[in-house]
Steps between C-alpha positions, in 0.01 A plus 500: 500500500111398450417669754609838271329369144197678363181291486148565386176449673172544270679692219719750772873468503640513870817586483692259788281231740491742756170542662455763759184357748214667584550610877295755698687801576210758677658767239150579341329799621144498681270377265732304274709786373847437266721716759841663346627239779344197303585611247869554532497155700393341165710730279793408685477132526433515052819695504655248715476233217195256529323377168184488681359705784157359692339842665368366800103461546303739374162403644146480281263530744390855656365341801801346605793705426731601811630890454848346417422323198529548176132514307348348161168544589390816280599665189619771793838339495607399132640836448734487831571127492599595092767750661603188706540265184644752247759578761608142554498448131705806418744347749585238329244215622220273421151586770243269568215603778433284812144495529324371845239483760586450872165280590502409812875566576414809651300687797119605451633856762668597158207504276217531742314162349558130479844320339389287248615191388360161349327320809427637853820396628664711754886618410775345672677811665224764442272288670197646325176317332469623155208498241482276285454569148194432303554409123371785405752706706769238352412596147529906624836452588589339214398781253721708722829307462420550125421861497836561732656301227343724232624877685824281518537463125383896455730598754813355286560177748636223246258226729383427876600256708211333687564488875399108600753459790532566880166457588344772370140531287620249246702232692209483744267327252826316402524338811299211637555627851355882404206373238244239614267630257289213350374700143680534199832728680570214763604096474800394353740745363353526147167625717688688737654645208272652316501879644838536393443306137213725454706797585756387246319411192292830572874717423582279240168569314502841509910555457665216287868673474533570883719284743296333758702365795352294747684489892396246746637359773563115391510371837315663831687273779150484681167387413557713149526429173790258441785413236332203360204678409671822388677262223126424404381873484775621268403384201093589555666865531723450166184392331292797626787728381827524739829633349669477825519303775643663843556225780469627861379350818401490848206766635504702806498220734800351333653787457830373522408353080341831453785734605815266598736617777859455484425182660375378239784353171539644243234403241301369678238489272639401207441136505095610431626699294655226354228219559277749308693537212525172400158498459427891346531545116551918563778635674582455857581826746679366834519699782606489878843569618701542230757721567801456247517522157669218485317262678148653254736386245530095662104540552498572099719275378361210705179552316324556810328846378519726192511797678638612855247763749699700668324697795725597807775504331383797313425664776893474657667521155232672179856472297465125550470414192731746319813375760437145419491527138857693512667272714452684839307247723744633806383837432125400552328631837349209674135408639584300760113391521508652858105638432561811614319603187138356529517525871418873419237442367348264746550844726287718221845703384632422134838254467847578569771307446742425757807506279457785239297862652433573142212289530383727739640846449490486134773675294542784815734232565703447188847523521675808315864629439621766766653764416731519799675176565615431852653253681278357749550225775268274597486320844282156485493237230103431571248569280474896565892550444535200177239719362639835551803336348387403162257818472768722566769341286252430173438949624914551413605489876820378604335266784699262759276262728623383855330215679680387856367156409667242294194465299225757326133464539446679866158388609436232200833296643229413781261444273639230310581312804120420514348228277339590226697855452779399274382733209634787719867396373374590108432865611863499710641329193378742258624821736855389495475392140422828403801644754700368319409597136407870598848513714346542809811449759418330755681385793417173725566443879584842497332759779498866348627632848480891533869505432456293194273761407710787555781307252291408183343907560210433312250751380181327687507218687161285483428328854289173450636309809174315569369388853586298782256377743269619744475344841168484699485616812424141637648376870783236355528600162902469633505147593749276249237295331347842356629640163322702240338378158841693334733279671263148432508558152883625451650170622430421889607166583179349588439146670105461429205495793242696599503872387284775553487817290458831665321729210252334245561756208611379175820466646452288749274249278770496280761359804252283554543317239862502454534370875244214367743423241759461781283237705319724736180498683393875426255745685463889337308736733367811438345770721269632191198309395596385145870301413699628219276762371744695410530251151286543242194315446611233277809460680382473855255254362744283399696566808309419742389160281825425552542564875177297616626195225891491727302496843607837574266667766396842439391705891356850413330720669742442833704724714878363623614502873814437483783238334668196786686205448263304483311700221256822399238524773179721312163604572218368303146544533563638858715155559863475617678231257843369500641390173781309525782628272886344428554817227261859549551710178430828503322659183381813656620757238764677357685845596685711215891505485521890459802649780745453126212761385481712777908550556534537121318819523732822421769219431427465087287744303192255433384218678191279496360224689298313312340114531462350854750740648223746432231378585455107555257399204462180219754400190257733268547812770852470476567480136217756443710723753811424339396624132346826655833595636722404226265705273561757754870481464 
């Protein structure tokens, strides 16, 4: 495969194509500080096979670095951010150094003074007017890209990568929208330009065998920076001195480009990728939802890049790369772009990853041999018990799995039934895959009764039964054209009309636009003030984009009187309101299935509840619950 041959960028071999991107993980200590946590992430993720690791941004300017960022600033951090390279090194990988500056893309509250950015321009979703900055101020920051650059070459880095994309320092004066500046730094591209030329032929002068990368985002999808001229500025930054060419996109407004959901395909930012290359004499990184080896390998053999960015991924699988160059693409964890990642951070904690709690927990939750094998029984085939499953068996635990439905998945069997959710089915996929080469029995359509129990005589018995429904206590939540968001998205026979959602969690926004899909006129109410904030930032965003563009009507802030035939009758605003309704769905919440628990007790030896039938919580909560116990085991 290309996609596992050795290539060389400025005189340094990388072993395979494999590019891990820079991503910001709020690992660093206060102050910028290489944590053993940062540096185990990065460690791990070398060991896990990729030729070239990106450490996300390390920022070069003292007056605008958040607590959770790495730091270039000072000749403070070579020696630490040397531990950080020799360590990646020593593991078998090729480091460059993200270098950046978050301009305006920020909040004056953090730093106690002005953003700054090219022209006066407030930012889109901050909202804030920043300074703009003189030439002289221009020509400051500049000399501290290049001294970053500098404690980057003494700290062992092989090169930085220059952060140009997502709206930040550098893509503001790269967009038309974001720099209206009529001197030298604004115009046409070539003016508007300049900053990050200057920036570049400033490294190149002082460090002639170091790897300069360049990121950007090639299109904006607003009043941004665009494709057409992002095929103009690539070769003004070859010129000045680029060895690599990284092709993002989008900003924080479109951050669907900048961070794509599952809704969006697969790749979807390869064709800039693409469009760029044809036009880019150094090699080509593509990034953006690519989540199989094999599919990096179409991207590389359709000439459409020279290298593949892998970000996400990494975080769900670091052994990524290492599967897919010995044939074991079905043993590869998968991101299944559901943002559950960065949506930390837009809440101030560092990532997780929904998928893999290693992410998280570090190696305290690395899987090791027992000593005492047992044979343990699962009950539930969701995401708590598939992961107990595999964790226990790859532990040397003779593990059987019993799901009453015909089907495993639990909770994400729901999910996919919504539009836009069909990467769920890669993370089901991958459980039973891996079932079946660990030897995981696992039984079907089958309930694990008490007297079942009592016949296999396991050892422990692990209880992930999930939820059902909780009902409101709401006059007519009995009548027949009621039903709960469960039963809407396992099957019900639906005719299409007017339905109104009782519940405007994530939930019920989700129903809502499934029962779109199936031609109805859709209300979601909500007694808090906010819809959907349980979803993360990005997510909700989207979300509720989505809601307002199918018509849906989103009521918070009411209180419900009680459910008729003729529809919901609520209180807003002190008003009585009828609202007609052919189908009320109930999204009100979720109560653990835990009596198998309870009557279980004195019955076996060990038994744990663990997932939803514990305590009701997200996909992440549930397998983060799941590898607790089976370490536990």
């Amino acid at each position: 495969m290309t996609l596992f041959e050795p290539i060389r960028i400025r005189g340094v071999e990388l072993k395979n194509r494999i590019v891990m991107a820079p991503m910001v993980t709020g690992f660093a200590g206060k102050g910028g500080v290489v944590t053993d946590k940062i540096l185990y992430y990065y460690t791990r993720r070398a060991q896990g096979g990729c030729g070239l690791i990106i450490v996300e941004a390390a920022i070069v300017d003292p007056d605008f670095a958040p607590d959770f960022a790495l730091r270039m600033d000072h000749d403070q951090y070579i020696p630490e951010m040397g531990r950080l390279a020799k360590s990646i090194k020593d593991a078998g990988a090729r480091v460059i150094l993200q270098l950046g500056h978050p301009g305006k893309q920020t909040s004056s509250k953090y730093f106690g003074r002005p953003t700054i950015a090219p022209s006066a321009i407030p930012h889109r979703v901050f909202k804030e007017e920043p300074h703009a900055l003189t030439i002289e101020e221009i020509k400051q920051l500049v000399e501290k890209y290049v001294a970053a650059s500098v404690r980057a070459r003494e700290a062992g880095f092989d090169g930085v990568e220059i952060h140009g994309a997502h709206n930040y320092l550098i893509s503001e004066f790269l967009s038309p929208y974001d720099n209206q500046r009529t001197d030298q730094y604004g115009g046409d591209i070539t003016g508007r330009a300049q900053f990050p030329l200057e920036i570049v032929r400033g490294i190149r002068e002082r460090l002639e065998g170091f790897i300069i990368s360049f990121r950007f985002s090639a299109e904006q999808y607003e009043d941004g920076q665009h494709l057409g001229e992002s095929k103009l500025l690539v070769p003004l930054l070859e010129q000045a001195g680029c060895d690599l060419i990284h092709v993002s996109a989008g900003s924080y407004s479109s951050v669907q480009w900048m961070i794509p959901p599952m809704t969006q395909p697969m790749g979807c930012m390869v064709p800039l990728a693409a469009e760029v290359h044809r036009v880019a004499r150094k090699p080509v990184i593509a990034v953006g939802r690519i989540g199989t080896p094999e599919f990096a390998e179409d991207i590389l053999q359709g000439g459409h890049a020279d290298l593949i960015a892998l970000g996400r991924p990494l975080f769900a699988d670091p052994d990524f790369p290492n599967k897919g160059r010995d044939g074991q693409s079905k043993q590869i964890r998968p991101c299944i772009a559901c943002n559950t990642c960065f949506d930390q951070l837009f809440i101030g904690k560092p990532v997780k990853c929904l998928v893999n709690p290693e992410l998280k927990f570090g190696p305290s939750v690395l899987l090791h041999q027992t000593e005492t094998p047992k044979k343990v029984l699962i009950i539930g085939g969701g995401p708590a018990g598939l992961e107990t499953a595999i964790s226990l068996r790859i532990r040397g635990h003779q593990v059987s799995l019993w799901e009453k439905d015909n089907c495993f998945g639990g909770q994400l069997q729901l999910a996919l039934a919504v539009p836009g959710r069909k990467e769920f089915i890669r993370l089901i996929r991958f459980f039973e895959n891996e079932m079946q080469r660990l030897g995981v029995v696992f039984h079907k359509g089958r309930e694990a009764t008490l007297e079942v129990i009592q016949q296999e005589a396991p050892d422990v018995v692990v209880i992930a039964a999930g939820v059902s429904p909780k009902f409101p206590v709401i006059p007519g939540v009995e009548l027949p054209h009621v039903c709960t968001a469960h039963e809407v998205l396992g099957g019900k026979p639906l005719s299409g009309g007017t339905a109104v959602i009782i519940g405007g969690g994530y939930t019920g926004c989700e129903t809502a636009k499934f029962l779109v899909g199936k031609g109805y006129s859709v209300t979601v109410l909500r007694r808090g003030p906010k819809i959907a904030v349980e979803a993360g930032w990005s997510i909700r965003r989207l979300l509720l984009e989505e809601l307002r563009g199918f018509g849906v009507t989103l009521m918070p802030n009411i209180e419900y009187k009680d459910i008729s035939a003729e529809g919901v009758r609520i209180i807003q605003n002190g008003a009585e309101i009828l609202l007609p309704a052919d189908l009320v769905v109930l999204a009100t919440g979720v109560t653990s299935n835990d009596n198998l628990y309870h009557r279980l007790q004195g019955v076996v030896k060990q038994v744990y509840n663990i997932g939803d039938s514990k305590e009701p919580g997200d996909v992440a909560d549930a397998i983060e619950g799941a590898r607790r116990a089976s370490l536990n085991i």
